[in-house]
Structure formats: structure tokens, C-alpha cells
Short mmCIF file of C-alpha atoms and ligand atoms in Angstrom, two decimals:
data_model
loop_
_atom_site.label_atom_id
_atom_site.label_comp_id
_atom_site.label_asym_id
_atom_site.label_seq_id
_atom_site.Cartn_x
_atom_site.Cartn_y
_atom_site.Cartn_z
CA ARG A 245 36.98 4.82 42.78
CA MET A 246 34.85 2.67 40.54
CA MET A 247 35.26 4.57 38.23
CA GLY A 248 38.72 5.38 38.60
CA GLN A 249 39.57 1.67 38.34
CA HIS A 250 37.91 1.92 34.78
CA VAL A 251 39.67 4.82 33.69
CA ARG A 252 43.02 3.04 34.45
CA SER A 253 41.46 0.18 32.94
CA LYS A 254 40.03 1.79 29.73
CA ASP A 255 43.58 3.78 28.92
CA GLN A 256 45.81 0.37 29.54
CA GLU A 257 43.68 -1.40 26.83
CA THR A 258 44.04 2.02 24.64
CA ARG A 259 48.64 1.00 25.11
CA LEU A 260 48.06 -2.34 24.57
CA ALA A 261 46.52 -1.98 20.96
CA HIS A 262 49.28 1.17 20.40
CA THR A 263 52.09 -1.30 21.63
CA LEU A 264 50.99 -4.17 19.33
CA LYS A 265 49.48 -1.88 16.52
CA ILE A 266 45.74 -3.87 16.67
CA SER A 267 42.28 -1.28 16.48
CA HIS A 268 40.65 -2.56 20.45
CA CYS A 269 41.77 -4.48 23.03
CA ILE A 270 39.33 -5.77 25.52
CA ILE A 271 41.51 -6.53 28.78
CA VAL A 272 39.88 -8.67 32.01
CA PRO A 273 41.24 -8.45 35.77
CA GLY A 274 43.15 -11.64 36.79
CA ASN A 275 45.16 -14.46 35.14
CA SER A 276 43.69 -17.19 33.75
CA ASP A 277 46.74 -19.37 33.67
CA GLU A 278 45.84 -19.64 37.22
CA ASP A 279 42.07 -19.79 38.05
CA THR A 280 39.80 -20.91 34.85
CA ARG A 281 36.89 -18.05 36.19
CA ILE A 282 39.15 -15.73 34.43
CA LEU A 283 37.80 -18.23 30.60
CA GLU A 284 35.00 -17.81 30.84
CA ASP A 285 35.15 -13.77 30.88
CA MET A 286 37.03 -13.80 28.53
CA GLY A 287 34.70 -15.59 26.57
CA HIS A 288 32.21 -12.97 28.05
CA ALA A 289 34.05 -10.21 27.00
CA ALA A 290 34.70 -12.09 23.46
CA ILE A 291 30.44 -12.59 22.74
CA LYS A 292 30.03 -8.62 23.55
CA ALA A 293 33.19 -7.27 21.34
CA LEU A 294 31.52 -9.31 18.63
CA ASP A 295 27.73 -7.77 20.17
CA PHE A 296 29.21 -4.91 19.15
CA LEU A 297 30.84 -5.56 16.18
CA LEU A 298 28.55 -7.71 14.38
CA PRO A 299 25.19 -6.18 12.36
CA VAL A 300 22.08 -6.98 11.79
CA GLY A 301 20.41 -9.74 9.71
CA LYS A 302 22.39 -12.38 8.20
CA ASN A 303 25.74 -13.32 9.37
CA VAL A 304 28.67 -15.37 7.95
CA VAL A 305 30.94 -16.59 11.12
CA ALA A 306 34.32 -18.02 11.05
CA VAL A 307 35.55 -19.62 14.15
CA MET A 308 38.36 -21.89 14.92
CA GLY A 309 38.84 -24.33 17.75
CA GLY A 310 40.79 -24.87 21.44
CA THR A 311 40.00 -24.55 25.25
CA THR A 312 39.53 -20.57 24.60
CA MET A 313 37.46 -21.26 22.02
CA VAL A 314 35.26 -23.57 23.93
CA GLU A 315 34.87 -20.41 26.69
CA VAL A 316 33.41 -18.34 24.06
CA ALA A 317 31.12 -20.61 22.54
CA HIS A 318 29.69 -20.99 26.17
CA ALA A 319 29.67 -17.75 26.59
CA MET A 320 26.67 -18.19 23.00
CA ASP A 321 22.74 -16.41 24.00
CA GLU A 322 19.83 -16.58 22.44
CA LYS A 323 20.18 -12.67 23.03
CA PHE A 324 23.69 -12.27 20.76
CA GLY A 325 21.48 -14.10 17.42
CA GLU A 326 17.89 -12.62 18.90
CA ASN A 327 17.89 -10.45 15.40
CA ARG A 328 20.73 -11.84 13.37
CA GLN A 329 20.41 -15.20 11.15
CA LEU A 330 23.89 -16.24 11.59
CA LEU A 331 26.25 -19.19 10.13
CA PHE A 332 28.75 -20.74 12.00
CA VAL A 333 31.68 -22.18 9.54
CA PRO A 334 35.23 -23.77 10.82
CA ALA A 335 38.00 -21.78 9.46
CA ARG A 336 39.38 -25.38 9.50
CA GLY A 337 38.99 -28.41 9.99
CA GLY A 338 40.06 -30.34 13.29
CA LEU A 339 44.32 -30.06 13.03
CA GLY A 340 45.03 -32.80 15.21
CA GLU A 341 42.25 -31.96 17.97
CA SER A 342 40.45 -33.84 20.56
CA VAL A 343 36.64 -34.13 19.11
CA ASP A 344 35.43 -31.98 22.00
CA ILE A 345 37.91 -28.68 21.58
CA GLN A 346 37.57 -28.68 17.40
CA ALA A 347 36.15 -26.45 15.17
CA ASN A 348 33.58 -27.81 13.89
CA VAL A 349 32.22 -28.49 17.21
CA ILE A 350 32.74 -24.57 18.52
CA ALA A 351 30.61 -24.13 15.20
CA GLU A 352 27.83 -26.46 15.92
CA THR A 353 27.92 -25.43 20.24
CA MET A 354 27.83 -21.84 18.61
CA ALA A 355 24.80 -22.08 16.76
CA ARG A 356 22.74 -24.21 18.20
CA LYS A 357 22.79 -21.61 21.51
CA SER A 358 22.64 -18.46 19.83
CA GLY A 359 19.65 -20.14 17.26
CA GLY A 360 21.84 -20.18 14.47
CA LYS A 361 22.55 -22.83 11.78
CA SER A 362 26.00 -24.15 11.14
CA ARG A 363 28.10 -25.99 9.21
CA ALA A 364 30.65 -28.05 9.97
CA LEU A 365 33.86 -29.04 7.80
CA TYR A 366 35.00 -32.82 7.48
CA VAL A 367 38.63 -32.72 5.74
CA PRO A 368 41.52 -34.86 7.09
CA ASP A 369 44.35 -32.17 8.40
CA HIS A 370 47.27 -33.18 6.06
CA VAL A 371 46.59 -34.29 2.93
CA ARG A 372 49.13 -33.96 -0.23
CA SER A 373 49.23 -31.28 -2.62
CA ASP A 374 46.99 -33.22 -5.25
CA THR A 375 44.27 -34.51 -3.20
CA TYR A 376 44.38 -31.25 -1.83
CA SER A 377 43.56 -30.06 -5.89
CA LEU A 378 40.91 -32.73 -5.66
CA LEU A 379 38.62 -32.36 -2.00
CA SER A 380 38.83 -28.15 -2.60
CA GLU A 381 36.80 -28.90 -5.87
CA GLU A 382 34.01 -30.97 -4.45
CA PRO A 383 31.09 -29.31 -4.04
CA GLU A 384 30.36 -29.13 -0.52
CA ILE A 385 33.69 -28.44 0.96
CA LYS A 386 34.02 -26.05 -1.78
CA GLU A 387 30.99 -24.10 -1.04
CA THR A 388 31.95 -24.50 2.95
CA LEU A 389 35.62 -23.16 1.86
CA GLN A 390 33.96 -19.72 -0.40
CA LEU A 391 31.62 -19.12 3.33
CA VAL A 392 34.58 -19.28 5.12
CA GLU A 393 36.00 -16.93 2.50
CA ASN A 394 33.33 -14.56 2.66
CA ALA A 395 32.92 -14.32 6.16
CA SER A 396 31.64 -11.05 8.04
CA LEU A 397 34.10 -12.01 11.18
CA VAL A 398 36.63 -14.56 12.26
CA LEU A 399 36.83 -15.66 15.83
CA TYR A 400 40.22 -17.64 16.88
CA SER A 401 42.87 -18.10 19.57
CA ILE A 402 46.28 -17.64 19.53
CA GLY A 403 48.91 -20.50 21.46
CA SER A 404 51.85 -20.83 22.80
CA ALA A 405 53.80 -23.25 19.46
CA PHE A 406 55.43 -26.04 21.68
CA GLU A 407 52.16 -26.26 24.06
CA MET A 408 49.74 -26.44 20.96
CA ALA A 409 52.65 -28.69 18.68
CA GLU A 410 52.35 -31.53 21.06
CA ARG A 411 48.48 -30.98 21.39
CA ARG A 412 48.70 -31.47 17.85
CA GLY A 413 50.40 -35.10 17.51
CA MET A 414 53.57 -33.49 15.40
CA ASN A 415 56.41 -35.83 15.62
CA ASP A 416 60.06 -35.55 16.60
CA ALA A 417 61.97 -34.59 14.02
CA LYS A 418 58.55 -31.57 13.31
CA LEU A 419 59.09 -30.66 16.63
CA ARG A 420 62.80 -30.16 16.26
CA LEU A 421 62.24 -27.96 13.42
CA LEU A 422 60.54 -25.89 15.39
CA LYS A 423 62.43 -25.49 17.61
CA GLU A 424 65.62 -25.01 15.01
CA LYS A 425 63.16 -22.18 13.28
CA ASN A 426 62.64 -20.33 16.54
CA ALA A 427 58.38 -21.10 16.33
CA ILE A 428 56.77 -19.30 18.84
CA ALA A 429 53.07 -19.24 18.85
CA GLU A 430 50.71 -20.93 16.52
CA ALA A 431 46.96 -20.21 15.81
CA PHE A 432 45.10 -21.37 11.79
CA GLY A 433 47.96 -24.49 12.25
CA GLU A 434 50.61 -21.84 11.09
CA PHE A 435 53.86 -21.31 13.13
CA VAL A 436 55.64 -17.50 13.57
CA ASN A 437 58.41 -16.76 14.98
CA PRO A 438 59.07 -13.91 17.21
CA LYS A 439 59.42 -11.96 14.36
CA GLY A 440 55.42 -13.15 13.23
CA GLU A 441 57.14 -15.11 10.48
CA ILE A 442 55.17 -17.87 9.19
CA VAL A 443 57.98 -20.68 9.72
CA TYR A 444 55.54 -23.39 9.27
CA LYS A 445 52.46 -25.22 8.55
CA LEU A 446 50.61 -27.29 9.39
CA SER A 447 47.02 -27.84 7.46
CA ARG A 448 46.73 -26.53 3.84
CA ILE A 449 42.48 -26.72 3.75
CA GLY A 450 40.83 -23.81 5.84
CA LEU A 451 41.80 -19.96 6.28
CA GLN A 452 44.85 -18.65 6.34
CA SER A 453 45.79 -16.34 8.18
CA SER A 454 47.02 -13.86 4.83
CA GLN A 455 43.70 -13.62 3.82
CA MET A 456 42.67 -12.22 7.42
CA GLY A 457 42.56 -9.05 5.92
CA ARG A 458 39.70 -9.11 3.53
CA ILE A 459 37.44 -9.98 6.39
CA PRO A 460 35.26 -7.51 7.70
CA HIS A 461 35.79 -8.13 11.26
CA VAL A 462 38.74 -10.63 12.88
CA VAL A 463 38.62 -11.51 17.20
CA ALA A 464 40.93 -13.14 18.38
CA VAL A 465 40.91 -13.97 22.00
CA ALA A 466 43.81 -14.83 23.86
CA GLY A 467 45.40 -14.72 27.68
CA GLY A 468 47.67 -15.93 30.29
CA ARG A 469 50.53 -14.89 32.32
CA ARG A 470 52.54 -18.13 29.81
CA LYS A 471 50.76 -16.92 26.11
CA ALA A 472 52.24 -13.01 26.08
CA LYS A 473 55.05 -14.04 23.59
CA ALA A 474 53.09 -15.84 21.97
CA ILE A 475 50.37 -13.32 21.42
CA GLU A 476 52.93 -10.68 20.65
CA ALA A 477 54.38 -12.79 17.70
CA TYR A 478 51.06 -13.92 16.43
CA VAL A 479 49.95 -10.38 16.50
CA LYS A 480 53.01 -9.11 14.45
CA THR A 481 51.07 -11.57 11.70
CA VAL A 482 47.43 -10.18 12.30
CA PRO A 483 45.91 -7.12 10.54
CA PRO A 484 45.46 -4.43 11.95
CA HIS A 485 41.76 -3.84 12.70
CA THR A 486 41.45 -7.21 14.73
CA TRP A 487 40.47 -6.94 17.67
CA LEU A 488 41.66 -8.89 21.07
CA VAL A 489 40.12 -9.71 24.48
CA THR A 490 42.85 -11.31 26.57
CA ASP A 491 43.22 -10.89 30.63
CA GLU A 492 45.04 -8.44 32.61
CA ALA A 493 48.20 -10.70 32.93
CA ALA A 494 48.77 -11.72 29.50
CA ALA A 495 48.35 -7.55 29.06
CA ASN A 496 50.96 -6.71 31.95
CA GLU A 497 54.03 -9.07 30.41
CA ILE A 498 53.27 -7.31 27.36
CA LEU A 499 53.37 -3.96 28.29
CA ASN A 500 55.99 -4.09 31.16
CA GLY A 501 58.08 -6.53 28.68
CA GLY A 502 57.96 -9.42 30.94
O1 G3H B 167 46.24 -22.32 17.84
C1 G3H B 167 45.74 -22.22 18.99
C2 G3H B 167 45.06 -22.89 19.30
O2 G3H B 167 43.86 -22.92 19.05
C3 G3H B 167 44.95 -21.85 21.18
O3 G3H B 167 44.76 -23.71 22.14
O4 G3H B 167 42.57 -22.07 23.45
O5 G3H B 167 43.35 -24.33 24.45
O6 G3H B 167 44.53 -22.50 24.32
P1 G3H B 167 43.77 -22.67 23.72
#
């Protein structure tokens, strides 16, 4: 019976990857909206995926922030770092998040738990273009941004547009704009509509989704029934070699049209 279940879930993973037009999906049982243990399971599944994808030796891993990423960081362990020299870098600055879920902190936690190293990226989230030019020429920032661009793997989560807009402290005018533009999902500070078109960008410093195609391994971690539409939309912007770690609730909603 266990074998039958396994085959069924493998089949569902294949179907989901096919529907989303990406290379691989991992589905953990349950609904992370209702049970935080499912989020932990997704964290462990994400580390397993990273362990499979990343070669031994030197690797730079670019990470994003958020509560899902916090769980992935918790699941990180020494074994993962055993045959690897790991350097974790935030793919972006803070994006208006509270400190404990910022990419800087996720990178630092992952480094500590795997016996690797990390670098921080302390830059303001919203800067004017002249400030941006100056900042990106600043040697320390430039070096970190170059590491990000040359990362072997990028790890991030996807959120629902309005939940994320509020969490990132966007004002009423911006919220109205997102509504007008039919924003449904957010990742990397980029808001997309159901067609997967970017309708608004929050920050300009760090990795842009358009640069993801050049990164050898891309792993997105997002689940819960309420994120299904966001995942479906955002995945339209991602490179085809993307792996998605999700849960059964999101997968069912996407596959059965919800
Ligand atoms: O951009 C997407 C968010 O980082 C997702 O945040 O993991 O807290 O839902 P979350």
C-alpha cells in the first residue's frame, strides 16, 4: 500500500511539473496553511532537493527571505555542508521585512547550521536611481552582488501579492495600483499578474527574476492552498529548469483548477 501511495504522489509530481512547465516538483502531504508541521516538512524536502542538486566542493547559494525560507533554514544541517564549501548570500536586501525573516538572517542561519560562511547585503530597499548607481559601485556591495549573480543555486519563496504588499509596508496608493494591475503573486520584490507579467517592482538592488535563467539551479519553495494561484502565476516567469517544493493542498488546487 505504501508503494502505491508513493507511485501516486510521484505521478502527481510529474503532472504538476508538466502543468507548470518546470523541470521538477516535490509535493509533501498536507496543507501548510492549516498545519505548521507541513511547512517544516517542506523545509526538509527543500534541503533534500538542494543536496541532490548541488555538487560537492565550492558553492555560492543565493537566498531570499520570508517565513517559508525560515523553515528551510531550520532544516539545514551539518551533513549538507560536509563535502561542500558553502557561501550563502542574500539575493536581495530587506524588502521591508521584519529582521527575523530577512534574507540576510536566512543566509547567516544556513551558514551557521551547515558549517559554511555567509555575507550580508545591507542596502536600503528603495533607492533613487542616482543612489543606486553609487551603491552598486561600492566595492563591498559590488562584490556581494557579483557573488549573487554567479551563484550555483538560488532559493526563494513565492507569496500572494496583497499579503506581501501589506507585510512590506506598501501604502494605499501602491495597493490600489497593484489592484488595478491585477497583481496576484510576489517574489524578489516583483509583483506579477495571473499571466505571469511583472506589473510592479519594489526594489532594484540584487537579483532580478530575469537573471534567474543564468543560475544553474533554481529552487522555489511555496505551499498552502491560499498560495496556489500565486504559485501558478509566478511560475510563468521562471526559467524551465526550476524545481518547486510545495504541498498537497497547493498542488491539488493547481491541478484540479480550484
Ligand atoms: O516573496 C515571497 C515571500 O518571501 C513569501 O513569504 O514565505 O512568508 O510566505 P512567506
